[in-house]
Short mmCIF file of C-alpha atoms in Angstrom, two decimals:
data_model
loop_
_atom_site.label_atom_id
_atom_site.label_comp_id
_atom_site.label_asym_id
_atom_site.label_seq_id
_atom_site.Cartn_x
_atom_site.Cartn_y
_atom_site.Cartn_z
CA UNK A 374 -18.72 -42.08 21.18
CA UNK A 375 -18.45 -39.02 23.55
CA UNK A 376 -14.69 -38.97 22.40
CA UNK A 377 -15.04 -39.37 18.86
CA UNK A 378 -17.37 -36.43 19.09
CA UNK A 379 -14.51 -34.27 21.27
CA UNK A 380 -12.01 -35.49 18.31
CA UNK A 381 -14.03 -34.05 15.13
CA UNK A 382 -15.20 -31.00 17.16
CA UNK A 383 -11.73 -30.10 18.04
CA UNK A 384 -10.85 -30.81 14.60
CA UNK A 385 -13.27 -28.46 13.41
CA UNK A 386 -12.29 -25.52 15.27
CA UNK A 387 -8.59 -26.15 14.18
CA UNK A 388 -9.61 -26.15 10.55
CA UNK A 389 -11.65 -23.05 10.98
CA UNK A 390 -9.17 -20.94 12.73
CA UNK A 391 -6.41 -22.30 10.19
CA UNK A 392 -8.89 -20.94 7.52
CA UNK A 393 -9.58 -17.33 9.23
CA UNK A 394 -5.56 -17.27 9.81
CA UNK A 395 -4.57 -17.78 5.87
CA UNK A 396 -6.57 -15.24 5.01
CA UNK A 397 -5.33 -13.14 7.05
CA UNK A 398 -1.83 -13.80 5.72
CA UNK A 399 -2.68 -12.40 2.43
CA UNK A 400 -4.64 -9.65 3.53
CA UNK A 401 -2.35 -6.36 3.93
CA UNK A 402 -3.08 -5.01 7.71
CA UNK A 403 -1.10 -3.88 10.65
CA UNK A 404 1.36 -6.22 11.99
CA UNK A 405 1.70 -8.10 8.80
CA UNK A 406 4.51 -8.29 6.22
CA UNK A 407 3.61 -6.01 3.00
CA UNK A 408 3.24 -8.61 0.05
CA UNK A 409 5.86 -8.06 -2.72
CA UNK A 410 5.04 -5.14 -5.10
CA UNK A 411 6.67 -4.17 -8.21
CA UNK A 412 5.59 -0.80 -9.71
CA UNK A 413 6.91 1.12 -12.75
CA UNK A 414 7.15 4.76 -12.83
CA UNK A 415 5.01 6.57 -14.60
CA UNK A 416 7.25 9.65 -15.66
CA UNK A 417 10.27 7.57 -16.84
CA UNK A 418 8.95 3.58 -16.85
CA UNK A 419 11.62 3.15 -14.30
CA UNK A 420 10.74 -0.16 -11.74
CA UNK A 421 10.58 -0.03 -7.89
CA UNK A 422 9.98 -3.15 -6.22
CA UNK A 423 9.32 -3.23 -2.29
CA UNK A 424 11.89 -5.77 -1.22
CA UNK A 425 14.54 -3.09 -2.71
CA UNK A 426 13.70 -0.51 -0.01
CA UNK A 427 14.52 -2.49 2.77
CA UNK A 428 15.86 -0.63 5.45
CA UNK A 429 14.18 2.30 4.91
CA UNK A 430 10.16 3.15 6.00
CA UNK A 431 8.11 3.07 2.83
CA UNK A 432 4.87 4.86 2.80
CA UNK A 433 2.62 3.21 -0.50
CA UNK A 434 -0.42 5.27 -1.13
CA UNK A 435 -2.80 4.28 -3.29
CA UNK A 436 -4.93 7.05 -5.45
CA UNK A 437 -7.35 7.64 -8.40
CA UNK A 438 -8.37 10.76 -9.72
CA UNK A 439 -12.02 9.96 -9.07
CA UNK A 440 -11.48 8.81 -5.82
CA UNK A 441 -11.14 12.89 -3.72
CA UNK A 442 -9.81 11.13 -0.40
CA UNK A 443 -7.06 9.60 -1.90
CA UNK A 444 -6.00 12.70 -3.89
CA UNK A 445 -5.96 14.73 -1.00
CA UNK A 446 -3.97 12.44 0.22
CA UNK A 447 -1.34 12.21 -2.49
CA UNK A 448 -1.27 15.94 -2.57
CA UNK A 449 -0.61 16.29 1.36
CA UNK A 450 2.06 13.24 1.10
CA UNK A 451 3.61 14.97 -1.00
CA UNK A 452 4.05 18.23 -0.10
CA UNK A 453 5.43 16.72 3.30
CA UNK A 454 8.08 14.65 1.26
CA UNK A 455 9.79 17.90 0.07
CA UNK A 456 11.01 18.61 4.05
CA UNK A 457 11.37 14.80 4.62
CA UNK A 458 14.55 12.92 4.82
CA UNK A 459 15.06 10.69 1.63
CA UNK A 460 17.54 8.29 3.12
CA UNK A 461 14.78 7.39 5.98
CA UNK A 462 11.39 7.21 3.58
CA UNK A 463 10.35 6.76 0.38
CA UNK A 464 7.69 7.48 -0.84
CA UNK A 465 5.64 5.44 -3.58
CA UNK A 466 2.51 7.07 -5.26
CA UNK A 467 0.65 4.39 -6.79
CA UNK A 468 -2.57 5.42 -9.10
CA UNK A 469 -5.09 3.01 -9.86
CA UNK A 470 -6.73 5.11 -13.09
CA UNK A 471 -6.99 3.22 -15.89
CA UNK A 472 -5.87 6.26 -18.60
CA UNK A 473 -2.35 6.98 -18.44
CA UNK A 474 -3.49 10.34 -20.02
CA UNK A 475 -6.11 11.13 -16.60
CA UNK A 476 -2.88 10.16 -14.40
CA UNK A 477 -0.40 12.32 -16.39
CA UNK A 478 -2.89 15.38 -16.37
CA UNK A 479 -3.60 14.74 -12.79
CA UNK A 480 -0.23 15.20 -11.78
CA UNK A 481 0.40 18.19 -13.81
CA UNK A 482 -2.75 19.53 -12.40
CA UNK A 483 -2.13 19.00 -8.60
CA UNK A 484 1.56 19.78 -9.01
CA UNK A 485 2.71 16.37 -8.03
CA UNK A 486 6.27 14.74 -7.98
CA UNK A 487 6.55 13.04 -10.83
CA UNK A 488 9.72 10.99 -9.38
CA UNK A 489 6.80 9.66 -7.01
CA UNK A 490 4.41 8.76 -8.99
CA UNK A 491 3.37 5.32 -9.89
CA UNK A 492 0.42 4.07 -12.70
CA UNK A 493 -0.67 0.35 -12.60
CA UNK A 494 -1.95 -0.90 -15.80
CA UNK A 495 -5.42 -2.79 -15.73
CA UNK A 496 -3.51 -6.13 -15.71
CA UNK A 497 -1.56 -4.99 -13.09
CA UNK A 498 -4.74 -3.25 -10.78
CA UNK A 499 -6.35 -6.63 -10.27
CA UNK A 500 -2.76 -8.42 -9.18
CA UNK A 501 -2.09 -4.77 -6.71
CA UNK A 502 -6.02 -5.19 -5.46
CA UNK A 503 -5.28 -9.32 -4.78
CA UNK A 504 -2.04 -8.29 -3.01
CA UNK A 505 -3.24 -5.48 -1.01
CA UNK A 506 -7.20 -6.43 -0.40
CA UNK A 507 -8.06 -3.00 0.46
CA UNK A 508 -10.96 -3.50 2.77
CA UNK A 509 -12.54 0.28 1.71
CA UNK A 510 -11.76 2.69 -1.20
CA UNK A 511 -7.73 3.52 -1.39
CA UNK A 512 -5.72 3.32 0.99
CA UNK A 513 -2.56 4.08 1.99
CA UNK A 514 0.49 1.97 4.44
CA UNK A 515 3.24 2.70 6.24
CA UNK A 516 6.52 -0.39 5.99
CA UNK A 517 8.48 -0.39 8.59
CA UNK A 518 12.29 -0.40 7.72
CA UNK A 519 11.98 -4.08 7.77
CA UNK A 520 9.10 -4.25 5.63
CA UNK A 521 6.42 -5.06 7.93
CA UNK A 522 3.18 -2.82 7.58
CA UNK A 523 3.04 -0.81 10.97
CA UNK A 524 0.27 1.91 9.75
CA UNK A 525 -2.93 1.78 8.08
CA UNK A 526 -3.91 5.16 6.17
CA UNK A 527 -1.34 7.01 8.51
CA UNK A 528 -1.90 10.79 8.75
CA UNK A 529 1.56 12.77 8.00
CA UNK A 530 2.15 13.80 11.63
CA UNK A 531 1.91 9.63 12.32
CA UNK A 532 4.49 8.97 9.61
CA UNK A 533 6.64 11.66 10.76
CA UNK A 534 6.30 10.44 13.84
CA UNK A 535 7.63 7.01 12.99
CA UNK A 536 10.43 7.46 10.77
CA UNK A 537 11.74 10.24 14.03
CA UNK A 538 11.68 7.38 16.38
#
């Protein structure tokens, strides 16, 4: 009996921690592979997908006009993408507004690069969201060359830092 017990308790904890660890797969965090993302630009409906930007570091920030953090955030990124070097990091703006008229004045407001600017339609939000499970508001992450995420919300100086290295 005392064995039977020691079987389905040990069975337990392996189902448990099998459960924790799948999620985990799916969520997008440090350490993990970023899941596959196709965006088209908002400018000139050209497509980006991640797994083309392999070998270089990718830095995805997400960003909504309502959401001030985030802006900042686009603005700062990029401003610091005019002095950085294109061959090493690109750079994917990705807004999560539902009015492709808010995002267009948006970036004609703030001055952004429109070459770098993504909008996801409201089809597309909930598939980015599922991808990406931000835990928090918007958030931004850092691929390594190989396209595993190696920063969460980086500030510049830690993206500069990594693509130097």
């Amino acid at each position: 009996m005392k064995k039977t017990m020691m079987i389905i308790a040990l069975f337990v904890v392996l189902m448990i921690s099998m459960a924790s660890r799948s999620d985990r797969d799916y969520q997008a965090a440090k350490g993990f592979s970023a899941p596959e993302l196709e965006l088209v630009g908002g400018s000139d409906s050209s497509k980006v997908e991640l797994s083309d930007l392999k070998g270089r570091y990718v830095l995805i920030n997400f960003w909504a006009a309502s959401d001030a953090e985030s802006r900042i955030a686009a603005h700062g990124f990029d401003r610091m993408m005019e002095k950085a070097d294109k061959e090493r990091l690109c750079l994917l703006q990705v807004n999560m507004d539902r009015s492709m008229r808010l995002f267009r004045e948006i970036v004609r407001r703030d001055r952004l690069n429109e070459a770098q600017q993504f909008s996801v339609t409201a089809e597309d939000a909930s598939a980015v969201k599922n991808a990406f499970h931000p835990n928090e508001g918007l958030q931004s992450y850092l691929l390594d060359p190989d396209g595993e995420i190696i920063a969460v919300n980086p500030s510049i100086e830690t993206v500069a830092r990594a693509i130097a290295s």
